[in-house]
C-alpha positions as a LaTeX table, in Angstrom:
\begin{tabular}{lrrr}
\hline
Residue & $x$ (\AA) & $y$ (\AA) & $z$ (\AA) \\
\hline
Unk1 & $-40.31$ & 121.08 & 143.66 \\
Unk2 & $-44.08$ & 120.13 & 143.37 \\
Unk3 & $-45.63$ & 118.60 & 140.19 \\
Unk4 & $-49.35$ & 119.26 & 140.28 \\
Unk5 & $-51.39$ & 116.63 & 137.72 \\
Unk6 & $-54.98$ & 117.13 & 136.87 \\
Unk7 & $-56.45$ & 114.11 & 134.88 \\
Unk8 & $-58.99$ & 115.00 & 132.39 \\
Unk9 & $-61.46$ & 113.54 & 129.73 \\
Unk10 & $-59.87$ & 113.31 & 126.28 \\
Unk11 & $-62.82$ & 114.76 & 124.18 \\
Unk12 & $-62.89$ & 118.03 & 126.47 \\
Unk13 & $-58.96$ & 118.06 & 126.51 \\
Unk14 & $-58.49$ & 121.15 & 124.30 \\
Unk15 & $-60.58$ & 122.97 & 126.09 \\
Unk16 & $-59.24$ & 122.03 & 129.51 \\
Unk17 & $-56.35$ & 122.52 & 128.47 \\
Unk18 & $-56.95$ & 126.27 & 127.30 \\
Unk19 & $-58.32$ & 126.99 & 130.83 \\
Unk20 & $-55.37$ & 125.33 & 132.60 \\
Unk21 & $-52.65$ & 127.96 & 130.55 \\
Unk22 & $-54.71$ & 130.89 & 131.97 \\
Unk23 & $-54.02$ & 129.57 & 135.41 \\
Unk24 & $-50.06$ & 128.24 & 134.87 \\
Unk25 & $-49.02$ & 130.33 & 132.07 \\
Unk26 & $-45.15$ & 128.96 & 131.90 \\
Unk27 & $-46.57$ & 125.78 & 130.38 \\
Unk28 & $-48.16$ & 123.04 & 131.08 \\
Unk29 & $-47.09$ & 119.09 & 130.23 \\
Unk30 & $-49.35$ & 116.75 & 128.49 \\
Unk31 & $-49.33$ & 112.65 & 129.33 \\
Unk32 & $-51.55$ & 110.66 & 126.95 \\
Unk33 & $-53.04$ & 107.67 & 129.85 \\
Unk34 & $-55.63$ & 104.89 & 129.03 \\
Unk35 & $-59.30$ & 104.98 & 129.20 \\
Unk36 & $-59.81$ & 108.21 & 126.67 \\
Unk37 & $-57.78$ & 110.27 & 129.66 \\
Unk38 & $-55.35$ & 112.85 & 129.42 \\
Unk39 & $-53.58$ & 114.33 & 132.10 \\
Unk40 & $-51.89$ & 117.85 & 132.48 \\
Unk41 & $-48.74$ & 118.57 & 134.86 \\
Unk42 & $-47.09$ & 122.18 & 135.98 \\
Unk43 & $-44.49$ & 122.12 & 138.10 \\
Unk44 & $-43.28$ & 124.50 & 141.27 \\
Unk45 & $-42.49$ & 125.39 & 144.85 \\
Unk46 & $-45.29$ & 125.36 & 147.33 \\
Unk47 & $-47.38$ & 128.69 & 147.39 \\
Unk48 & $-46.38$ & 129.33 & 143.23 \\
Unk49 & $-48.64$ & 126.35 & 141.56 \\
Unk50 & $-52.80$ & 127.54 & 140.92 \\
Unk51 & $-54.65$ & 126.31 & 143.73 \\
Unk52 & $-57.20$ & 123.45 & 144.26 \\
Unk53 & $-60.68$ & 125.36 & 143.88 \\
Unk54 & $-59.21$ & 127.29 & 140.79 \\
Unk55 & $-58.08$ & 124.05 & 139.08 \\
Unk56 & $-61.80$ & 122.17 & 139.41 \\
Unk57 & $-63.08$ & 125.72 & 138.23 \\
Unk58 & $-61.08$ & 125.78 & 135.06 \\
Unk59 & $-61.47$ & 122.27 & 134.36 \\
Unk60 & $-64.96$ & 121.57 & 135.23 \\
Unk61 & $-67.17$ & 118.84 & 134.06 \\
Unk62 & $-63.73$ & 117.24 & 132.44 \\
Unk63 & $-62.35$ & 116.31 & 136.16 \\
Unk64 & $-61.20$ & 112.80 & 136.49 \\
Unk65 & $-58.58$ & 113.73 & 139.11 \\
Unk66 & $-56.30$ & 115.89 & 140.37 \\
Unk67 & $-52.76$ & 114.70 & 142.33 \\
Unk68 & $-49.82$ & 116.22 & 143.86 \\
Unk69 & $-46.14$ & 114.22 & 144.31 \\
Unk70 & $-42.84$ & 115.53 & 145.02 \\
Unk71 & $-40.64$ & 115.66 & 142.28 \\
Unk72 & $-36.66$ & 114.83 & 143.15 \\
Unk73 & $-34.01$ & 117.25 & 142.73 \\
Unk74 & $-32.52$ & 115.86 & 139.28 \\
Unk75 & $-35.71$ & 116.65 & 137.89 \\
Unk76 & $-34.49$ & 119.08 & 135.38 \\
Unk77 & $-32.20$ & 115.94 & 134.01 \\
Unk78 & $-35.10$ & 113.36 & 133.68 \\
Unk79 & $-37.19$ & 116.50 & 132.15 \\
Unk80 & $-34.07$ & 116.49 & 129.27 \\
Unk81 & $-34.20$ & 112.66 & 128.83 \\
Unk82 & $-37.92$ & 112.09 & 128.54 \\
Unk83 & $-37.98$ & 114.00 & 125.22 \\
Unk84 & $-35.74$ & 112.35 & 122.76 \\
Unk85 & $-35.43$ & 112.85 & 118.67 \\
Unk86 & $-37.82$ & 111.68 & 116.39 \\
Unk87 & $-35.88$ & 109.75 & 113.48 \\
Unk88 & $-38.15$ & 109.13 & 110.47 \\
Unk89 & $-36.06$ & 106.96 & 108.15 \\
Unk90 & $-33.11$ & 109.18 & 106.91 \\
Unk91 & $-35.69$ & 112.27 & 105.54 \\
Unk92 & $-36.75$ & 113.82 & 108.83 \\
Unk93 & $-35.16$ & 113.94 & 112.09 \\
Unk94 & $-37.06$ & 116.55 & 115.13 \\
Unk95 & $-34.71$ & 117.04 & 117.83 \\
Unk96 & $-34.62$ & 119.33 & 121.18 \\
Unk97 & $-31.53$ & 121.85 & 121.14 \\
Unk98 & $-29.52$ & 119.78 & 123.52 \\
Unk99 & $-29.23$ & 116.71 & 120.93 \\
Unk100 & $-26.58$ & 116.67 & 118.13 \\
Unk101 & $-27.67$ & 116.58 & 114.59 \\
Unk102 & $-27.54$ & 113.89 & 112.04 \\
Unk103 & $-27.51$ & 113.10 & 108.50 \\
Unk104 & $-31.55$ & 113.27 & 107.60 \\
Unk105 & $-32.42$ & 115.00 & 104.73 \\
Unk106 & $-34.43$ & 117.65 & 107.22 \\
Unk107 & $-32.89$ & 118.66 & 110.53 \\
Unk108 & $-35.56$ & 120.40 & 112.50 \\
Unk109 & $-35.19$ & 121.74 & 115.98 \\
Unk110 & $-37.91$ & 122.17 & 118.35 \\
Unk111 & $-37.66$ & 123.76 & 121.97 \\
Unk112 & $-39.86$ & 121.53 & 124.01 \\
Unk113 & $-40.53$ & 124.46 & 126.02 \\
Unk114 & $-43.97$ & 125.35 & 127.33 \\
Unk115 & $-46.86$ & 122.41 & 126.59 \\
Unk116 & $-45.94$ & 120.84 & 122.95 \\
Unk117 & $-42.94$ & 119.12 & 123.44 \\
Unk118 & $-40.67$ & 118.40 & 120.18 \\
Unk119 & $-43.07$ & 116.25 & 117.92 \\
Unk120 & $-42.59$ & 112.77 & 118.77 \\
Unk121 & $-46.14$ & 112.07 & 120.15 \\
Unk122 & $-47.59$ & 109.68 & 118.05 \\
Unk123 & $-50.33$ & 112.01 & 116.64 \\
Unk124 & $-47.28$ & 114.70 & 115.13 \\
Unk125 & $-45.41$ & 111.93 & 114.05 \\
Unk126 & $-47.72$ & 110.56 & 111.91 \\
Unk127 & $-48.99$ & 113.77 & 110.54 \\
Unk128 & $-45.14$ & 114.02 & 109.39 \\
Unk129 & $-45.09$ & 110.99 & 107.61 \\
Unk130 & $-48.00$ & 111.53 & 105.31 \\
Unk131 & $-46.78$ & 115.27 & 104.77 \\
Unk132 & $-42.87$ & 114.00 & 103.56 \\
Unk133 & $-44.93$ & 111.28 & 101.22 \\
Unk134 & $-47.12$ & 114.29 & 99.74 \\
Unk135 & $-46.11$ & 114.99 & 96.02 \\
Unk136 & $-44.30$ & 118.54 & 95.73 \\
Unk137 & $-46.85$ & 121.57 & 95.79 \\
Unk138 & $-47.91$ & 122.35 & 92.06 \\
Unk139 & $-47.45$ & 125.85 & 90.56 \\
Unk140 & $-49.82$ & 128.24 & 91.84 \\
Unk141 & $-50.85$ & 126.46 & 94.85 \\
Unk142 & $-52.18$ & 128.42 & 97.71 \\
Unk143 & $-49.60$ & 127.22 & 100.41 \\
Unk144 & $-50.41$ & 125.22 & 103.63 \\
Unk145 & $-52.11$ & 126.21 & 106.62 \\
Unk146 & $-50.74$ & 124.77 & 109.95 \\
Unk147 & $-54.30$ & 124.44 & 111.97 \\
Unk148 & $-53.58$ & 124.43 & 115.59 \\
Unk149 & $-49.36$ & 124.90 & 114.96 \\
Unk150 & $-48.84$ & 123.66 & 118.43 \\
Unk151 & $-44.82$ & 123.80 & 118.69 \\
Unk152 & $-44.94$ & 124.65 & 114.96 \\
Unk153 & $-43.06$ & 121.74 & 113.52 \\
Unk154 & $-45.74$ & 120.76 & 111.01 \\
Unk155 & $-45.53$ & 124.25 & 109.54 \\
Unk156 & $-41.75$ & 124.35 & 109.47 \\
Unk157 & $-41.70$ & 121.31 & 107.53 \\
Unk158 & $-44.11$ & 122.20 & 105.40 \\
Unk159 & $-41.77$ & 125.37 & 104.96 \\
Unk160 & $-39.10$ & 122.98 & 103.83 \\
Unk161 & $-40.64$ & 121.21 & 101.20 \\
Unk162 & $-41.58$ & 123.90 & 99.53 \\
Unk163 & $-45.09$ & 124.61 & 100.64 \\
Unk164 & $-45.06$ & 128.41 & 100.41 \\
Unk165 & $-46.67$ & 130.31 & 101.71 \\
Unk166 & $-47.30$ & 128.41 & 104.91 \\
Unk167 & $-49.52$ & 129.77 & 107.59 \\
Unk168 & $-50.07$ & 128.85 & 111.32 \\
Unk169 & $-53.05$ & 129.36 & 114.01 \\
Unk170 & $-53.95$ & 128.32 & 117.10 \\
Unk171 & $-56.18$ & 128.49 & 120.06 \\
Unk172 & $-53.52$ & 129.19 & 122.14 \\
Unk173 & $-51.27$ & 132.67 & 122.31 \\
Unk174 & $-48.47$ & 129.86 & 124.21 \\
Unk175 & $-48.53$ & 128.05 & 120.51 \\
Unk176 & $-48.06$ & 130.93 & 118.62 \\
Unk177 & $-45.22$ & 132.05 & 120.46 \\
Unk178 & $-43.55$ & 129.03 & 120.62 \\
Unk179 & $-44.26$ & 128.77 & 116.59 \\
Unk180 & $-42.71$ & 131.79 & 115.65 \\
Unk181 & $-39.52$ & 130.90 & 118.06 \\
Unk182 & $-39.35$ & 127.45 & 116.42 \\
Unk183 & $-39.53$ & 129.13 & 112.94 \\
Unk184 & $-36.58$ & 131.71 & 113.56 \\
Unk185 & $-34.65$ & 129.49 & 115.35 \\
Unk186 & $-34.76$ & 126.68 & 111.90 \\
Unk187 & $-33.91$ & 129.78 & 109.97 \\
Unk188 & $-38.03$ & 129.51 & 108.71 \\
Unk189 & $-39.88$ & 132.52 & 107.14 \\
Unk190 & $-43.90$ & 131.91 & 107.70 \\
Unk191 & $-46.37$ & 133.89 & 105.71 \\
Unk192 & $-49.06$ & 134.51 & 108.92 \\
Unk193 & $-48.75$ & 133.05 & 112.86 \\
Unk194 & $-51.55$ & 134.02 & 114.85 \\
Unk195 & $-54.29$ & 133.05 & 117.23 \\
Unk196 & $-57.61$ & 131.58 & 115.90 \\
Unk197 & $-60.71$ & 130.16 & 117.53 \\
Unk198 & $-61.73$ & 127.21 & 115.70 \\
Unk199 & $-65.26$ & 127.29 & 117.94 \\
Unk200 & $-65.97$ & 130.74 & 116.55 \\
Unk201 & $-63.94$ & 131.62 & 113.34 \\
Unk202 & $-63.66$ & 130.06 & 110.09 \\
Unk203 & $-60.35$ & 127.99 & 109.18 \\
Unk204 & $-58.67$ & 129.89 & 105.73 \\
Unk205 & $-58.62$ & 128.47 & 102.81 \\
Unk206 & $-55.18$ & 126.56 & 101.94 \\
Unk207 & $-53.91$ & 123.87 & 98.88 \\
Unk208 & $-52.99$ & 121.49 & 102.16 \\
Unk209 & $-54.16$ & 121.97 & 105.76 \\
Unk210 & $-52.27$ & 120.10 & 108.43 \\
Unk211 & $-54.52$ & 119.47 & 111.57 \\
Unk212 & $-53.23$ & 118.14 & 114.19 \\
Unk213 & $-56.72$ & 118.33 & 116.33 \\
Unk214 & $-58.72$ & 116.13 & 118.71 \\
Unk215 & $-61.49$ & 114.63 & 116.81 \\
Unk216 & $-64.60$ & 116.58 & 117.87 \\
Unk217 & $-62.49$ & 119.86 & 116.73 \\
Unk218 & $-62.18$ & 118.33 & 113.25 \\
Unk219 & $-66.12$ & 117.74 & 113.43 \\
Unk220 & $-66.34$ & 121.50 & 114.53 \\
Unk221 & $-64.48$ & 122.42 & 111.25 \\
Unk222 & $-66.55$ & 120.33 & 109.23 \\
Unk223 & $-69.43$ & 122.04 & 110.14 \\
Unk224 & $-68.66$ & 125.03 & 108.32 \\
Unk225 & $-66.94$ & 125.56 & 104.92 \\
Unk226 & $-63.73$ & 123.32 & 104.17 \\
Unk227 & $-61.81$ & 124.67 & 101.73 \\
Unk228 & $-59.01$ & 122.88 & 100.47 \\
Unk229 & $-57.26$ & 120.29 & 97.57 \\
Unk230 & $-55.34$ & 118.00 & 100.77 \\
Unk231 & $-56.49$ & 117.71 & 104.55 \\
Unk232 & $-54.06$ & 115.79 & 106.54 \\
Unk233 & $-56.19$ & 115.43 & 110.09 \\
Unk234 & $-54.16$ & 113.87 & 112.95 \\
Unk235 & $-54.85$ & 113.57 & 116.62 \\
Unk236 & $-57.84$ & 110.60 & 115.96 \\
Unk237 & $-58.02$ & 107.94 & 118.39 \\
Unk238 & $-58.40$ & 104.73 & 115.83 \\
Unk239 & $-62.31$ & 104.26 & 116.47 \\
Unk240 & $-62.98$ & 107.73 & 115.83 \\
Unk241 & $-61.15$ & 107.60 & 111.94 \\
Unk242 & $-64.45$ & 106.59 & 109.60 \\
Unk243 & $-66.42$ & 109.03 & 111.19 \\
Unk244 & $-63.73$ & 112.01 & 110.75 \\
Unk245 & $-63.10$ & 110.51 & 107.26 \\
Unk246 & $-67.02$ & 110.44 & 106.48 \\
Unk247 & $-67.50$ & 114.49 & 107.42 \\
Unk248 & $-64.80$ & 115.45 & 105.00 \\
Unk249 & $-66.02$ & 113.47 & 102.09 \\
Unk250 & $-69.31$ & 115.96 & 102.59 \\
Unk251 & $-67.21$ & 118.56 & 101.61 \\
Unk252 & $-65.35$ & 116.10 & 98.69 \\
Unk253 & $-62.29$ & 115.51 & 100.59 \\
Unk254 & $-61.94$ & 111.25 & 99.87 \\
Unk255 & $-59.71$ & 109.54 & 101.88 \\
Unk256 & $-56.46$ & 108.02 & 99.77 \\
Unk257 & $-53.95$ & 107.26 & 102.94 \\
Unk258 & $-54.62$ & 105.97 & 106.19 \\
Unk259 & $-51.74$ & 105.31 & 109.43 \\
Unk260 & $-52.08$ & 104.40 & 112.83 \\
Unk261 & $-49.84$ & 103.94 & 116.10 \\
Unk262 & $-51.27$ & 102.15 & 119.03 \\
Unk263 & $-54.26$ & 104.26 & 119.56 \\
Unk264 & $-54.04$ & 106.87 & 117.56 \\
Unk265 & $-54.83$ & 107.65 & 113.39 \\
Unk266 & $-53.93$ & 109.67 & 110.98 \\
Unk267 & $-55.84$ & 110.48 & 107.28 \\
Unk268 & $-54.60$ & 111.95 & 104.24 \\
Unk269 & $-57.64$ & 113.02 & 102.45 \\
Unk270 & $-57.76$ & 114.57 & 98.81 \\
Unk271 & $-60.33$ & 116.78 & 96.94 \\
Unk272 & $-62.38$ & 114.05 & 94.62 \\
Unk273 & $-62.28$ & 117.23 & 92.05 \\
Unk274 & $-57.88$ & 116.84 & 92.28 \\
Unk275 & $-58.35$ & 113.16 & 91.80 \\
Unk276 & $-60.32$ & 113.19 & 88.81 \\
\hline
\end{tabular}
């Protein structure tokens, strides 16, 4: 077995990482590294894995590297270890199918199939934190909009809590597969799962959007209409934060909750109208 590893830019990872599911579409696996780089792994025999030339194509101007090892013959085991539940106090646990449930309040299982794993990157896990200290949705809210689902596990939880109807989009067709497969198999009715192009389509409107997105997405969105009461954005490395949090208070959106793990930030930011 071969892993192949491309090592790209973090600001053009999205879109990198688009390109490189055309090429490998059984998934690709995501490693956060130092120095704003991000690097993608697939995984197969000789003569199955995209080649060289196709790989520097896809990924263009992003290239930082791009590395082949040998991986050993237990490497479905270590696969099965590296992704382990996410325990957030005794509300929320996220686990992969093979681990046992506990006692949390919400048991949620995610497949860590294809390129999202099960939610325990630092940029999911705080996006789940502020969304289990949100107050419960008041009557007549317009549900939440998962905005770029991923594995889904922002929109299932949202599910739980009450946030009906809940809605999910992403770039990728990969994401909203594995969204509506996480969904059914956590017994989760979602109002709408499909595919959306931030770059080219407008985000709909939604009481709370969750958005788990690299920063100069989030700017993207901003540059159109924002239309919603909560916006919890995720995926910010720490030094990109104010200026995520000062394009959303153009659009009235004030920031009232702020978290951070090692690199990364979250924001929970509410309509000034909603505040009073």
């Amino acid at each position: 077995m071969i892993r192949l590893a491309v090592r790209v830019h973090r600001a053009n990872a999205e879109v990198a990482l688009a390109e490189l599911l055309e090429l490998a579409p059984a998934g690709v696996e995501e490693v956060d590294l130092d120095d704003g780089v991000v690097e993608y792994a697939v995984y197969g025999q000789p003569g199955e894995l995209p080649s060289l030339p196709s790989l520097e194509a896809a990924v263009g101007g992003a290239l930082v590297a791009v590395s082949t090892t040998e991986v050993a013959d237990d490497w479905a085991e270590r696969w099965r270890a590296f992704h382990r539940p996410l325990h957030l106090g005794g509300r929320l646990t996220v686990r992969p199918p093979w681990e046992p449930a506990d006692s949390a309040e919400h048991d949620i299982v995610i497949d860590p199939g294809q390129a999202f794993g099960t939610g325990a990157h630092a940029t999911t896990a705080l996006c789940l934190e502020l969304l289990l200290e949100l107050p419960l949705p008041a009557p007549g809210a317009r549900g939440a909009l998962d905005l770029g689902c991923g594995s889904g596990v922002l929109a299932i939880l949202a599910a739980r809590l009450g946030w009906e109807p809940v809605r999910a989009v992403d770039f990728d067709p990969l994401a909203v597969a594995a969204t509506e497969e996480n969904a059914a198999r956590n017994g989760v009715s979602l109002a709408e799962v499909r595919r959306l192009d931030l770059r080219r389509e407008p985000v709909p409107p939604a009481t709370l959007v969750l958005a788990n997105l690299l920063a100069p997405l989030l700017l993207r969105w901003c540059e159109g209409a924002v239309s919603a009461t909560t916006v919890i954005a995720s995926g910010l490395l720490v030094e990109e934060a104010d200026r995520v949090a000062a394009a959303f208070a153009a659009h009235g959106l004030r920031e009232v909750a702020r978290r951070g793990q090692g690199e990364w930030a979250a924001l929970r930011l509410d309509a000034v109208s909603w505040l009073g």
